[in-house]
Amino acid sequence: MGELSEVVAAVRERRPLVHCLTAAVTMNFVADALLAAGARPMMTETEAEAPTLATAADAMLINLGSLSDDGAAGIPAAAGVAVERGLPWVLDPVAVGLAPVRTPLARQLLELRPTVVKGNASEVLALAGGRAGGSGPDATDTVADASQAADALAQRHGSLVAVTGEQDLVTDGSRTGMLDRGHPSLARVTGTGCALGGLLAACLAVAEPWPATLAAISWLTLAAEDAAELSRGPGSFKIALLDQLALLEPDSVDERVGLR
Amino acid sequence: MGELSEVVAAVRERRPLVHCLTAAVTMNFVADALLAAGARPMMTETEAEAPTLATAADAMLINLGSLSDDGAAGIPAAAGVAVERGLPWVLDPVAVGLAPVRTPLARQLLELRPTVVKGNASEVLALAGGRAGGSGPDATDTVADASQAADALAQRHGSLVAVTGEQDLVTDGSRTGMLDRGHPSLARVTGTGCALGGLLAACLAVAEPWPATLAAISWLTLAAEDAAELSRGPGSFKIALLDQLALLEPDSVDERVGLR
Amino acid sequence: MGELSEVVAAVRERRPLVHCLTAAVTMNFVADALLAAGARPMMTETEAEAPTLATAADAMLINLGSLSDDGAAGIPAAAGVAVERGLPWVLDPVAVGLAPVRTPLARQLLELRPTVVKGNASEVLALAGGRAGGSGPDATDTVADASQAADALAQRHGSLVAVTGEQDLVTDGSRTGMLDRGHPSLARVTGTGCALGGLLAACLAVAEPWPATLAAISWLTLAAEDAAELSRGPGSFKIALLDQLALLEPDSVDERVGLR
């Protein structure tokens, strides 16, 4: 079994509990994607309860998406628990650079050295360089534009950095991987990027950051390819994507993404 | 027509208005399940508005799932309205025993004598015995383990208690019913347990607690059996489950669950 | 190409960014409907961030649905940005007249002269006449009952008013249009009314209020007709509706609704 296949199989076997502090608009899809993958989601975001519940988690996702007041207070408290307990965690700094709470919050979280930082090109450029970027949740830069910024972020914070888009780039500051299987349907429904954050956290619970990150991206993009063939439009694509996250044949992952 | 069939038919005919104060992560599925069943959902949870809106409701669901700060304030206020007006109401104490707001809140709500308390085995054990239990939203005990605790809760608070899992147990403290139709697919998508809470409230609006509870559990589990035959994976199962909640043939309910 | 067809084509070409402050229970469906239509959703509702993010938007939706405390503070602040920047915006005053925060908030927003006010008959009567109305989110009056109230609202606030129900009425205070294509399936799933609010905002970003409003209503109702033929029940209808919002043939719109 290839390295990525092993990660997929391990998530299904160990069923990691993933605590998610994530955008209200897509939290249900993130939870369903995690369950479909074989992991278990938990979603409380308040400062009063998230830190306590997080102590039972195997990994954590922090996504700044629609950032509620509850989340703005609960996220730093929960991230502190992740750091203290050595939980792997993912930062998805949605729309960083564009709004006054999430921008300083993302920088504060970066200082806590997330295991993986995942964003689109504009978000990664904004994080690394201090400039504003993007149009709402959408990138206005290409993945290639953000390659140097991703390396710099990775070196500075010891995080693995994943830049997602039509291609997906992964860097730990010394080596860079490129996956070229993104499917355009993924941009036609909400929550696929947020779900990738959840899958990343689930894979980090069972594997080292490099194979975990490649496995999570591969899992989503291969499932998307399969789902696109089974669907008529964005509604049926989204449903088929959940099906295929569950049905993906683990043995085929490395071969399909060209790693063996 | 059997006793449970009559409950299903009455929900469809009377279309009860169910006020839900429920987890953000699954609230949309709860609302869709209620509409599919023929009931009408209403979902405001703030302390400022939930009590006023609840005065128009026929029944209420209180689910402690992702418990927001809005909900933590609005839930006791709305429960007070349910008690004052004699509305039937359901308490679903998700992850009770594991976090510092929901645990005392669940005990406070128990004192108000919910019509039905519904939880997994670990939640029922935590409620009855004061011990922590479960792993996030998941049970770590079996339904049989929780049987005595369920009886004790029912006797102490005058509530009907439903313990859900691979089997579903219902007790009013003197008699016990067991339904054995749970489908494993129900655990592969979010919100099916929360939707059961909504269906329970809808059925309580039109029938006595004992047949209402058996009818709600039967409705969900029979729809799940039908849906599982029509689906490829968890995404298509979830959609088919909504279809089958609407399409369930009421005449067949009692016979299919073995009550006639 | 007919006038309504041009609006549909323009949304798909220009991909307007629509800032939505909308009910938690249906926000994911609103976002998916906007993406399916070709627009781009953005959903932050806090007072701290919504006004800043809104400066990048092409149009705005304000829906009072499950009205959180975050939204109650963020909505007037964001509406102020819409007015200041001349953004077209939609007010969907869900359950106005029935609860103590949304009722004065809706009146305050009306004074800001929304581009379009969209509600069911009971909501429009409540807004215009100061009486309470409706049963939770549902109308207890017919569209015809609300015709005069809609005219009065339109004249008083310079808004276009859309009254939705089995038929849909549109008035600017001097002329009135009636669309008669509503499909009963639209009332069997959550979020279709909220999604119409989002589509209205998207269409207002690319066209004048009169054709934009007729186009948005037509887009949703024609997609619903197509979806109903492809579905077994409410779950599969909801998914097919998203597919058909994306697949609707723009050339056919005017002809199908009888405008040419």
Tab-separated table of C-alpha atoms in Angstrom, chain C residues 59-252:
chain	number	residue	atom	x	y	z
C	59	ALA	CA	-25.230	43.695	-3.700
C	60	MET	CA	-26.558	42.754	-0.279
C	61	LEU	CA	-29.239	40.480	1.189
C	62	ILE	CA	-30.659	41.115	4.643
C	63	ASN	CA	-32.905	38.312	5.920
C	64	LEU	CA	-34.274	38.423	9.469
C	65	GLY	CA	-34.940	34.647	9.659
C	66	SER	CA	-33.355	33.129	12.761
C	67	LEU	CA	-31.839	36.545	13.694
C	68	SER	CA	-28.880	35.950	16.015
C	69	ASP	CA	-27.523	38.516	18.426
C	70	ASP	CA	-24.550	38.913	16.054
C	71	GLY	CA	-26.935	39.640	13.199
C	72	ALA	CA	-29.123	42.037	15.170
C	73	ALA	CA	-26.025	44.189	15.708
C	74	GLY	CA	-24.398	43.623	12.323
C	75	ILE	CA	-27.426	44.108	10.086
C	76	PRO	CA	-28.048	47.818	10.647
C	77	ALA	CA	-24.315	48.499	10.372
C	78	ALA	CA	-24.075	46.613	7.073
C	79	ALA	CA	-27.252	48.209	5.719
C	80	GLY	CA	-25.662	51.577	6.382
C	81	VAL	CA	-22.754	50.571	4.139
C	82	ALA	CA	-25.153	49.511	1.386
C	83	VAL	CA	-26.894	52.885	1.516
C	84	GLU	CA	-23.674	54.862	1.686
C	85	ARG	CA	-22.145	53.071	-1.286
C	86	GLY	CA	-25.335	52.878	-3.325
C	87	LEU	CA	-25.360	49.068	-3.368
C	88	PRO	CA	-28.653	47.476	-4.328
C	89	TRP	CA	-30.033	45.510	-1.396
C	90	VAL	CA	-32.916	43.236	-0.507
C	91	LEU	CA	-34.855	43.138	2.754
C	92	ASP	CA	-36.556	39.823	3.598
C	93	PRO	CA	-38.392	40.586	6.870
C	94	VAL	CA	-39.079	36.987	7.950
C	95	ALA	CA	-41.699	36.722	10.723
C	96	VAL	CA	-41.916	40.500	11.115
C	97	GLY	CA	-44.653	41.489	13.531
C	98	LEU	CA	-44.151	38.375	15.637
C	99	ALA	CA	-41.044	39.107	17.704
C	100	PRO	CA	-39.608	42.076	19.571
C	101	VAL	CA	-36.204	42.568	17.897
C	102	ARG	CA	-37.030	41.980	14.253
C	103	THR	CA	-40.189	44.079	14.201
C	104	PRO	CA	-38.573	47.445	15.054
C	105	LEU	CA	-35.437	46.434	13.109
C	106	ALA	CA	-37.497	45.846	9.959
C	107	ARG	CA	-39.100	49.275	10.302
C	108	GLN	CA	-35.707	50.897	10.829
C	109	LEU	CA	-34.402	49.160	7.696
C	110	LEU	CA	-37.450	50.225	5.675
C	111	GLU	CA	-36.553	53.834	6.414
C	112	LEU	CA	-33.266	53.176	4.591
C	113	ARG	CA	-35.299	52.405	1.446
C	114	PRO	CA	-34.269	48.885	0.439
C	115	THR	CA	-34.106	48.351	-3.311
C	116	VAL	CA	-36.458	45.389	-2.972
C	117	VAL	CA	-38.635	44.241	-0.072
C	118	LYS	CA	-39.596	40.584	-0.406
C	119	GLY	CA	-41.987	38.802	1.924
C	120	ASN	CA	-44.953	36.509	2.142
C	121	ALA	CA	-48.424	38.062	2.320
C	122	SER	CA	-48.557	38.140	6.114
C	123	GLU	CA	-45.144	39.761	6.384
C	124	VAL	CA	-46.041	42.456	3.857
C	125	LEU	CA	-49.316	43.166	5.656
C	126	ALA	CA	-47.482	43.373	8.982
C	127	LEU	CA	-44.864	45.731	7.566
C	128	ALA	CA	-47.380	48.003	5.893
C	129	GLY	CA	-50.070	48.073	8.488
C	130	GLY	CA	-48.399	47.558	11.805
C	131	ARG	CA	-50.443	44.483	12.586
C	132	ALA	CA	-48.945	41.165	13.640
C	133	GLY	CA	-49.343	38.421	11.072
C	134	GLY	CA	-48.427	34.951	10.032
C	135	SER	CA	-47.775	31.756	11.927
C	136	GLY	CA	-44.067	31.580	12.561
C	137	PRO	CA	-42.422	31.807	9.164
C	138	ASP	CA	-45.646	30.925	7.326
C	139	ALA	CA	-48.261	33.213	5.796
C	140	THR	CA	-51.849	33.105	6.973
C	141	ASP	CA	-53.009	35.539	4.265
C	142	THR	CA	-53.145	35.235	0.487
C	143	VAL	CA	-51.041	37.189	-1.970
C	144	ALA	CA	-54.164	38.976	-3.205
C	145	ASP	CA	-54.928	40.100	0.379
C	146	ALA	CA	-51.572	41.858	0.463
C	147	SER	CA	-51.778	43.654	-2.867
C	148	GLN	CA	-52.829	47.055	-1.530
C	149	ALA	CA	-50.370	46.853	1.346
C	150	ALA	CA	-47.587	46.098	-1.145
C	151	ASP	CA	-48.496	49.138	-3.237
C	152	ALA	CA	-48.553	51.342	-0.152
C	153	LEU	CA	-45.148	50.086	0.988
C	154	ALA	CA	-43.659	50.617	-2.456
C	155	GLN	CA	-44.986	54.160	-2.667
C	156	ARG	CA	-43.941	55.093	0.846
C	157	HIS	CA	-40.370	53.773	0.691
C	158	GLY	CA	-39.518	53.866	-3.008
C	159	SER	CA	-38.852	50.127	-2.870
C	160	LEU	CA	-39.980	47.502	-5.273
C	161	VAL	CA	-42.124	45.050	-3.283
C	162	ALA	CA	-42.377	41.331	-4.071
C	163	VAL	CA	-45.074	39.282	-2.355
C	164	THR	CA	-44.387	35.569	-2.667
C	165	GLY	CA	-46.722	32.631	-2.301
C	166	GLU	CA	-48.640	30.316	-4.608
C	167	GLN	CA	-48.571	33.281	-6.972
C	168	ASP	CA	-45.898	35.975	-6.851
C	169	LEU	CA	-46.811	39.660	-7.083
C	170	VAL	CA	-44.365	42.447	-7.881
C	171	THR	CA	-45.165	46.148	-7.561
C	172	ASP	CA	-43.282	49.410	-7.687
C	173	GLY	CA	-46.320	51.348	-6.533
C	174	SER	CA	-47.505	52.239	-10.002
C	175	ARG	CA	-47.362	49.016	-11.996
C	176	THR	CA	-47.982	45.462	-10.834
C	177	GLY	CA	-46.749	42.172	-12.263
C	178	MET	CA	-48.062	38.740	-11.403
C	179	LEU	CA	-46.176	35.505	-11.923
C	180	ASP	CA	-48.103	32.310	-11.664
C	181	ARG	CA	-45.486	29.608	-11.743
C	182	GLY	CA	-44.869	28.886	-8.038
C	183	HIS	CA	-44.385	25.167	-7.463
C	184	PRO	CA	-45.753	23.523	-4.297
C	185	SER	CA	-42.453	21.658	-3.777
C	186	LEU	CA	-40.815	24.996	-2.961
C	187	ALA	CA	-42.714	24.995	0.337
C	188	ARG	CA	-41.614	21.466	1.280
C	189	VAL	CA	-37.933	22.296	1.808
C	190	THR	CA	-36.270	25.004	3.862
C	191	GLY	CA	-34.469	27.905	2.335
C	192	THR	CA	-36.167	28.364	-1.010
C	193	GLY	CA	-37.598	31.722	0.042
C	194	CYS	CA	-34.252	32.747	1.505
C	195	ALA	CA	-32.510	31.625	-1.688
C	196	LEU	CA	-34.892	33.818	-3.688
C	197	GLY	CA	-33.669	36.746	-1.600
C	198	GLY	CA	-30.103	35.891	-2.581
C	199	LEU	CA	-31.000	35.559	-6.262
C	200	LEU	CA	-32.808	38.906	-6.111
C	201	ALA	CA	-29.660	40.559	-4.781
C	202	ALA	CA	-27.528	38.888	-7.468
C	203	CYS	CA	-29.883	40.046	-10.229
C	204	LEU	CA	-30.038	43.588	-8.779
C	205	ALA	CA	-26.242	43.743	-9.112
C	206	VAL	CA	-26.563	43.461	-12.888
C	207	ALA	CA	-29.967	44.964	-13.828
C	208	GLU	CA	-32.643	47.501	-12.922
C	209	PRO	CA	-35.007	46.492	-10.096
C	210	TRP	CA	-38.040	45.619	-12.253
C	211	PRO	CA	-36.437	43.136	-14.659
C	212	ALA	CA	-34.055	41.932	-11.926
C	213	THR	CA	-36.949	41.015	-9.659
C	214	LEU	CA	-38.966	39.304	-12.370
C	215	ALA	CA	-35.839	37.452	-13.492
C	216	ALA	CA	-34.958	36.200	-10.000
C	217	ILE	CA	-38.490	34.933	-9.351
C	218	SER	CA	-38.631	33.314	-12.782
C	219	TRP	CA	-35.206	31.712	-12.350
C	220	LEU	CA	-36.230	30.065	-9.089
C	221	THR	CA	-39.694	28.996	-10.171
C	222	LEU	CA	-38.636	27.585	-13.544
C	223	ALA	CA	-35.762	25.709	-11.904
C	224	ALA	CA	-38.301	24.380	-9.389
C	225	GLU	CA	-40.589	23.131	-12.158
C	226	ASP	CA	-37.694	21.332	-13.785
C	227	ALA	CA	-36.445	19.972	-10.473
C	228	ALA	CA	-39.865	18.653	-9.486
C	229	GLU	CA	-39.881	16.420	-12.562
C	230	LEU	CA	-36.530	14.956	-11.577
C	231	SER	CA	-37.189	14.245	-7.908
C	232	ARG	CA	-38.906	11.679	-5.706
C	233	GLY	CA	-39.458	13.792	-2.597
C	234	PRO	CA	-38.263	16.914	-0.790
C	235	GLY	CA	-34.636	15.792	-0.368
C	236	SER	CA	-34.024	15.027	-3.998
C	237	PHE	CA	-36.047	18.096	-5.002
C	238	LYS	CA	-33.725	20.382	-3.059
C	239	ILE	CA	-30.651	18.922	-4.741
C	240	ALA	CA	-32.224	18.996	-8.186
C	241	LEU	CA	-33.188	22.628	-7.591
C	242	LEU	CA	-29.513	23.557	-7.188
C	243	ASP	CA	-28.693	21.613	-10.356
C	244	GLN	CA	-31.435	23.374	-12.308
C	245	LEU	CA	-30.474	26.841	-11.078
C	246	ALA	CA	-27.143	26.148	-12.783
C	247	LEU	CA	-28.594	24.381	-15.826
C	248	LEU	CA	-31.500	26.721	-16.643
C	249	GLU	CA	-31.349	27.648	-20.303
C	250	PRO	CA	-31.371	31.463	-20.259
C	251	ASP	CA	-32.896	31.808	-23.741
C	252	SER	CA	-36.079	30.150	-22.590
